[in-house]
JSON list of C-alpha atoms in Angstrom, two decimals:
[
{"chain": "I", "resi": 1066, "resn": "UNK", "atom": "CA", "xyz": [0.00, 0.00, 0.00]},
{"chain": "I", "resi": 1067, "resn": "UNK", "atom": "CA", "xyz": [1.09, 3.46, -0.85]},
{"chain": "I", "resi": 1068, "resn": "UNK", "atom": "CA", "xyz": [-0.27, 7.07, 0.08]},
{"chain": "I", "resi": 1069, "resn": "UNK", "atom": "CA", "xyz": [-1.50, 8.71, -3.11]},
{"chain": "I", "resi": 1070, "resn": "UNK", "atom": "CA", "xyz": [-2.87, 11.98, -1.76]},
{"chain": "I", "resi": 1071, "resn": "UNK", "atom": "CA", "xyz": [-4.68, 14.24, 0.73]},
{"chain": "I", "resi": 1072, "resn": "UNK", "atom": "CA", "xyz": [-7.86, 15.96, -0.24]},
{"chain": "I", "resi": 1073, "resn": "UNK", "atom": "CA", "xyz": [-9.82, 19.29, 1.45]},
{"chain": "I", "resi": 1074, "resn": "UNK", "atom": "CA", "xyz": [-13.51, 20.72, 0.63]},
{"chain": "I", "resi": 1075, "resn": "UNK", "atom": "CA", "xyz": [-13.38, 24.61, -0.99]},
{"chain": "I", "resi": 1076, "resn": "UNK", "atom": "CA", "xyz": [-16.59, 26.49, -1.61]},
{"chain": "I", "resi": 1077, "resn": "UNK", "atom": "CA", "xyz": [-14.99, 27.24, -4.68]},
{"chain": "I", "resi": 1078, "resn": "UNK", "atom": "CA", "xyz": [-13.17, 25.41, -7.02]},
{"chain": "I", "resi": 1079, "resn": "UNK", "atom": "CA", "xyz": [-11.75, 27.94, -9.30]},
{"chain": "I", "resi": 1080, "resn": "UNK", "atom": "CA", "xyz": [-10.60, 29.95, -6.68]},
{"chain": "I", "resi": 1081, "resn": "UNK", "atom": "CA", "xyz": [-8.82, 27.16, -4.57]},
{"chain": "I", "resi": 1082, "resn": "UNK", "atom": "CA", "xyz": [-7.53, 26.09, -7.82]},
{"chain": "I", "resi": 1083, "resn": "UNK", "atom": "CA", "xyz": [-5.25, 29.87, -8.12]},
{"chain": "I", "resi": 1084, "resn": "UNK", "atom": "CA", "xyz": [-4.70, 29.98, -4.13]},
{"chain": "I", "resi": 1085, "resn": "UNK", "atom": "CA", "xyz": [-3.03, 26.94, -4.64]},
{"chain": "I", "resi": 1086, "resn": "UNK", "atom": "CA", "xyz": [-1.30, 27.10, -7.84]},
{"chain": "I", "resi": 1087, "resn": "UNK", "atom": "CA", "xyz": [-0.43, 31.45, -7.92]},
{"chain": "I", "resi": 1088, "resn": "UNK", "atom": "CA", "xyz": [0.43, 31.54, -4.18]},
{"chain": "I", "resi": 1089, "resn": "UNK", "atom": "CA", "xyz": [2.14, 28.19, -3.27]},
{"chain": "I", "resi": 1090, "resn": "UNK", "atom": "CA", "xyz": [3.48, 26.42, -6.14]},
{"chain": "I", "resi": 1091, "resn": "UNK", "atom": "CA", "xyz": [1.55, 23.65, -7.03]},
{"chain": "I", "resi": 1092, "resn": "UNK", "atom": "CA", "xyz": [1.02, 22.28, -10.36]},
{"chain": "I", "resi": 1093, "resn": "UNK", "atom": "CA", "xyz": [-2.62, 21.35, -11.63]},
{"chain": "I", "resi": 1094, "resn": "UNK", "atom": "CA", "xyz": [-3.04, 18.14, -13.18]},
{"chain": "I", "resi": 1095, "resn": "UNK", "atom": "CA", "xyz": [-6.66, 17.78, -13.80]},
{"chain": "I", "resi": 1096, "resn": "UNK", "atom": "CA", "xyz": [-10.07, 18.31, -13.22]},
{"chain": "I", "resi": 1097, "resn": "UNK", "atom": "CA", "xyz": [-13.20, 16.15, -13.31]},
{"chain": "I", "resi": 1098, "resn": "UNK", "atom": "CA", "xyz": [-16.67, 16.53, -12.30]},
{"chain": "I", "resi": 1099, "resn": "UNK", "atom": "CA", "xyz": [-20.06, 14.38, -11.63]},
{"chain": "I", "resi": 1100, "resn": "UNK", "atom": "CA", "xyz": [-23.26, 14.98, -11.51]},
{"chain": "I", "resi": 1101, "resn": "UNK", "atom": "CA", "xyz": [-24.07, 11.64, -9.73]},
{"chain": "I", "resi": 1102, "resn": "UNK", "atom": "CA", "xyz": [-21.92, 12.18, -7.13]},
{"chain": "I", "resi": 1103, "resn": "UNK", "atom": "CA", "xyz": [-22.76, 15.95, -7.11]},
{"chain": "I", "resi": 1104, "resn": "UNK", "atom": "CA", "xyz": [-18.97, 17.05, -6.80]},
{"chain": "I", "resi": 1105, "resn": "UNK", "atom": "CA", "xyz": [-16.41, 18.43, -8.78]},
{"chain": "I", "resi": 1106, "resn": "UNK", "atom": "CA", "xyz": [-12.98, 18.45, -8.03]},
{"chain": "I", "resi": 1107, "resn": "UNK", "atom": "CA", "xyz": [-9.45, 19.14, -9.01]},
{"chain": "I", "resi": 1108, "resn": "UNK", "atom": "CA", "xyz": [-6.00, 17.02, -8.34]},
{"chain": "I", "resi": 1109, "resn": "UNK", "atom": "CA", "xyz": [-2.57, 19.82, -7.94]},
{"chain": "I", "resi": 1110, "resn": "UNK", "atom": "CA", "xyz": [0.54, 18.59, -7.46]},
{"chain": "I", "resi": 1111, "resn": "UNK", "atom": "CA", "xyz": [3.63, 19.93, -5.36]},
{"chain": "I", "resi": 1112, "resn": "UNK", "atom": "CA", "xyz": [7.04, 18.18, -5.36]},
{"chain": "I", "resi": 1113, "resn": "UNK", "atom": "CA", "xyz": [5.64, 14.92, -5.45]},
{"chain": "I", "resi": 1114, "resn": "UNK", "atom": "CA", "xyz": [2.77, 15.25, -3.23]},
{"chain": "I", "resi": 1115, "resn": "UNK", "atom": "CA", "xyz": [-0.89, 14.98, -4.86]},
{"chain": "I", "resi": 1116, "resn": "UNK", "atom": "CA", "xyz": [-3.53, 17.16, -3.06]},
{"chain": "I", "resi": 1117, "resn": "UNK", "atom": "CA", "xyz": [-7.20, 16.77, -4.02]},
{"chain": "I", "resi": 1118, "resn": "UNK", "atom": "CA", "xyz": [-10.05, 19.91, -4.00]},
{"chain": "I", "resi": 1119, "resn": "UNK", "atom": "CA", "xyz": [-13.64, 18.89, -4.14]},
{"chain": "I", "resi": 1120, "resn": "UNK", "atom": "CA", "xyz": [-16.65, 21.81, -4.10]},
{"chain": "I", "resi": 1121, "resn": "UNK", "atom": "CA", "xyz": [-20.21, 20.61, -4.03]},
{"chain": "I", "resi": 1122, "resn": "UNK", "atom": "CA", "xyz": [-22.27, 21.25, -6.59]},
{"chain": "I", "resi": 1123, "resn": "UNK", "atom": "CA", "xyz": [-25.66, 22.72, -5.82]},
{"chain": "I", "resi": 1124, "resn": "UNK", "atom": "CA", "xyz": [-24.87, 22.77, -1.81]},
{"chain": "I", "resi": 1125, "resn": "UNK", "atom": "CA", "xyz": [-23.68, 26.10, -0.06]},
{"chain": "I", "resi": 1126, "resn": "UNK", "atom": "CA", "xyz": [-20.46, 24.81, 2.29]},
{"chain": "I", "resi": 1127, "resn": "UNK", "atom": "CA", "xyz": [-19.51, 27.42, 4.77]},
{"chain": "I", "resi": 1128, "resn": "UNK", "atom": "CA", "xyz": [-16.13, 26.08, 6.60]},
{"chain": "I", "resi": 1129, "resn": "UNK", "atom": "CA", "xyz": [-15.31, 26.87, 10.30]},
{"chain": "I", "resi": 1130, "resn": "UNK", "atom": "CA", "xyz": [-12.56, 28.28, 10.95]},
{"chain": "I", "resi": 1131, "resn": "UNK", "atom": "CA", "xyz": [-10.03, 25.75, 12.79]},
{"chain": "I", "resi": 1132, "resn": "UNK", "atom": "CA", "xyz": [-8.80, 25.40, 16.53]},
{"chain": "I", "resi": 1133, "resn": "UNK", "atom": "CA", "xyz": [-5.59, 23.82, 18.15]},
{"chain": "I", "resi": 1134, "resn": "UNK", "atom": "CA", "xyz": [-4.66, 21.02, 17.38]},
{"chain": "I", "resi": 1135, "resn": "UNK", "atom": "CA", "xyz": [-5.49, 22.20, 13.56]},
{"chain": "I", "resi": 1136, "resn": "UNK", "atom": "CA", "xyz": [-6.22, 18.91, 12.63]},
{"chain": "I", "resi": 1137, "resn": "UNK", "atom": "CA", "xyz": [-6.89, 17.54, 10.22]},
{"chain": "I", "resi": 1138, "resn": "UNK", "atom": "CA", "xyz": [-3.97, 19.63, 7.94]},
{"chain": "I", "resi": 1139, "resn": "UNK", "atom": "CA", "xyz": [-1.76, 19.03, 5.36]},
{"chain": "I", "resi": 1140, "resn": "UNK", "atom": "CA", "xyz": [2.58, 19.45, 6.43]},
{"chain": "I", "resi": 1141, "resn": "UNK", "atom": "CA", "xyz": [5.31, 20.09, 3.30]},
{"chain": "I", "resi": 1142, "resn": "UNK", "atom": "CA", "xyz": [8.67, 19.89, 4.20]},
{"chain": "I", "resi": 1143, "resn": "UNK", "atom": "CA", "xyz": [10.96, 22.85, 3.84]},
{"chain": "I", "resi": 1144, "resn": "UNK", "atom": "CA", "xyz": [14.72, 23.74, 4.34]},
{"chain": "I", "resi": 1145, "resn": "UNK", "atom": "CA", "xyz": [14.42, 27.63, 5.93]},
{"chain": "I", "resi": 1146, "resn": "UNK", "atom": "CA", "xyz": [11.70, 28.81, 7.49]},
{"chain": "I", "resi": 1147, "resn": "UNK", "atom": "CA", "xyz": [12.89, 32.34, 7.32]},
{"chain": "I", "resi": 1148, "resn": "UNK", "atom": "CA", "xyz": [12.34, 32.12, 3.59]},
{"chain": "I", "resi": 1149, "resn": "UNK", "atom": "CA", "xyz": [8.95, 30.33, 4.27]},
{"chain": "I", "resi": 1150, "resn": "UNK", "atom": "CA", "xyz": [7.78, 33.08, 6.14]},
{"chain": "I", "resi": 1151, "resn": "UNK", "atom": "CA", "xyz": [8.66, 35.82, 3.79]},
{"chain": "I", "resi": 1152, "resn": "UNK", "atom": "CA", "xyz": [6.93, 33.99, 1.38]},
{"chain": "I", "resi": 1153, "resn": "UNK", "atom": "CA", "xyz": [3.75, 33.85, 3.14]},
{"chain": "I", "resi": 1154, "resn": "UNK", "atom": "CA", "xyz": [3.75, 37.54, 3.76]},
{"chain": "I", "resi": 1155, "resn": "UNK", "atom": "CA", "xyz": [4.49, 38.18, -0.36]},
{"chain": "I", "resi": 1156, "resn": "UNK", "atom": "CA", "xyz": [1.50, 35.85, -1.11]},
{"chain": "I", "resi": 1157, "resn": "UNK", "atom": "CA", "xyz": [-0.44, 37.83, 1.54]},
{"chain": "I", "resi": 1158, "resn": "UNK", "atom": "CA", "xyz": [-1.26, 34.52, 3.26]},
{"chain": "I", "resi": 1159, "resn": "UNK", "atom": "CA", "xyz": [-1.73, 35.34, 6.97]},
{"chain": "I", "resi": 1160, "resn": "UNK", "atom": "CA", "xyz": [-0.38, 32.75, 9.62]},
{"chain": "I", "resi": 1161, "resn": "UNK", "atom": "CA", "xyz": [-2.24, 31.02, 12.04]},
{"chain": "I", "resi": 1162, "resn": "UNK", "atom": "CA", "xyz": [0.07, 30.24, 14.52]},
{"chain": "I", "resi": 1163, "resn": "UNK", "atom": "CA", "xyz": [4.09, 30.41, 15.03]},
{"chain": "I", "resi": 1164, "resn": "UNK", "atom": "CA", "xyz": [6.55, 29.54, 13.61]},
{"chain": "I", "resi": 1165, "resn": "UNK", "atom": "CA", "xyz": [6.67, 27.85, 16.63]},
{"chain": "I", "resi": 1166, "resn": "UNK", "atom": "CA", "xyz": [9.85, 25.52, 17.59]},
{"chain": "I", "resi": 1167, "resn": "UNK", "atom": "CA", "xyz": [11.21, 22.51, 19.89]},
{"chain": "I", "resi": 1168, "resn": "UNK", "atom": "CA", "xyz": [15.02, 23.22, 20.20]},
{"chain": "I", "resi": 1169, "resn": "UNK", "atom": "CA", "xyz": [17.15, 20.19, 18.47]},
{"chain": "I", "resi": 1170, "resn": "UNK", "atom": "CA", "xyz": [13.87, 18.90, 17.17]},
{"chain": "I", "resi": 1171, "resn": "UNK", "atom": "CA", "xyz": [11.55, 21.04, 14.63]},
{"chain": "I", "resi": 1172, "resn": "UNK", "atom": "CA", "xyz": [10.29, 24.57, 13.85]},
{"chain": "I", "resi": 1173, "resn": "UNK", "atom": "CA", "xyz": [6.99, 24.49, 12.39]},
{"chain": "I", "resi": 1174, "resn": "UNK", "atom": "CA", "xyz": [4.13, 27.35, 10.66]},
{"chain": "I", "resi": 1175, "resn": "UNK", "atom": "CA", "xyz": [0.62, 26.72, 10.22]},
{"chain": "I", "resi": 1176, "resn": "UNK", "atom": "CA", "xyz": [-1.67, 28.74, 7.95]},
{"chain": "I", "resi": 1177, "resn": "UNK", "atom": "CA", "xyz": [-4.57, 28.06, 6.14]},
{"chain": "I", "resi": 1178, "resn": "UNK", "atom": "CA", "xyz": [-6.40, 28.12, 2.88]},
{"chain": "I", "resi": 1179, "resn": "UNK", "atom": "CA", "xyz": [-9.48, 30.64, 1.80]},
{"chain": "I", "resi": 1180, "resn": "UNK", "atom": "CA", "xyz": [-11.62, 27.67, 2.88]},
{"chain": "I", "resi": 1181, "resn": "UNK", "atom": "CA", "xyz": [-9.87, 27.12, 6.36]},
{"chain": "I", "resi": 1182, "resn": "UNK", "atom": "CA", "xyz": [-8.63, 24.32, 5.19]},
{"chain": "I", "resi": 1183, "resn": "UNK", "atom": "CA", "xyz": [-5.20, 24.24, 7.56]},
{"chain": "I", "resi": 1184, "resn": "UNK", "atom": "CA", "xyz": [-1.44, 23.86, 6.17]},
{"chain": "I", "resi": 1185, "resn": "UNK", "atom": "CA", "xyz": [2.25, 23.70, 7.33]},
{"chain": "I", "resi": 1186, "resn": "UNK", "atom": "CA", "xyz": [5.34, 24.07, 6.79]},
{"chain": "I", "resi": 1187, "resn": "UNK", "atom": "CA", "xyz": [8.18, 22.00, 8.88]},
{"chain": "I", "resi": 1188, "resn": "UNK", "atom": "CA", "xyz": [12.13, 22.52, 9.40]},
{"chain": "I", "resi": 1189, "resn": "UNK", "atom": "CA", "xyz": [13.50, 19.50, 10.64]},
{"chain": "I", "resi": 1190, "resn": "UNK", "atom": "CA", "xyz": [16.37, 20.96, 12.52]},
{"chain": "I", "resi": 1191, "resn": "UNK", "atom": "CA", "xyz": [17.65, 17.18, 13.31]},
{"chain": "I", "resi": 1192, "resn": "UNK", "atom": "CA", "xyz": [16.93, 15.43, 10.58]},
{"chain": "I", "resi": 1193, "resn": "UNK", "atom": "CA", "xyz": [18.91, 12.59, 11.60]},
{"chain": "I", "resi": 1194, "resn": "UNK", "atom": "CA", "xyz": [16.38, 12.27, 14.37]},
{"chain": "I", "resi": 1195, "resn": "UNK", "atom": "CA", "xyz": [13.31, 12.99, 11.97]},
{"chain": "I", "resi": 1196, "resn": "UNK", "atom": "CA", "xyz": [14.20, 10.04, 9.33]},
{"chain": "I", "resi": 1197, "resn": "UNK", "atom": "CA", "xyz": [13.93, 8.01, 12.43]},
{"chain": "I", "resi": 1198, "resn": "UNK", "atom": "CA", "xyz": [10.40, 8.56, 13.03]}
]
């Protein structure tokens, strides 16, 4: 068994679609859409990692915004969170909380979507000690 990819709900496709693709990278690969399931939904792509969008179709979703723990959310790797950071604040993206840190260990951002759909970013700062995990 493999993992083949993580999916959230947006209220609207289209606009998820740019958030994700004009703000943090990702690649679109596709979009499909059914009537008999009433969805239609979108598959991106960033650095390996397949991430799924699905809006409703004919039903009004109005997302909650999250609470600690901010689960469930979706965590990409990265090498500096300094440069993280700044590019959240080009993109306009607002953070939710930190970057927060365990010394020897891991720093670690969350922020989330237009749909509060939560994200992160990780620093392993002992990645000796993450590949361990």
């Amino acid at each position: 068994m493999a993992y083949d990819h993580g999916s959230f709900r947006v209220r609207n496709l289209a606009e998820a679609i740019r958030f994700y693709t004009d703000k943090l990278g990702f690649r679109f690969l596709f979009a499909v859409e059914s009537e008999q399931f009433g969805e239609k939904g979108a598959f991106l792509e960033y650095n390996g990692a397949r991430l799924e969008l699905i809006e409703t179709i004919g039903i009004s979703y109005q997302p909650v915004k999250p609470e600690r723990p901010y689960c469930p959310h979706l965590c990409f790797e990265a090498d500096d969170m300094d440069a993280v950071m700044e590019m959240l604040k080009q993109n306009g993206i607002a953070v939710l909380d930190g970057p927060n840190e365990i010394p020897d260990s891991e720093r670690w951002v969350y922020f989330m979507d237009p749909d509060y759909n939560v994200l992160e970013y990780i620093v392993w700062l002992n990645k000796e000690k993450a590949d361990r995990t």
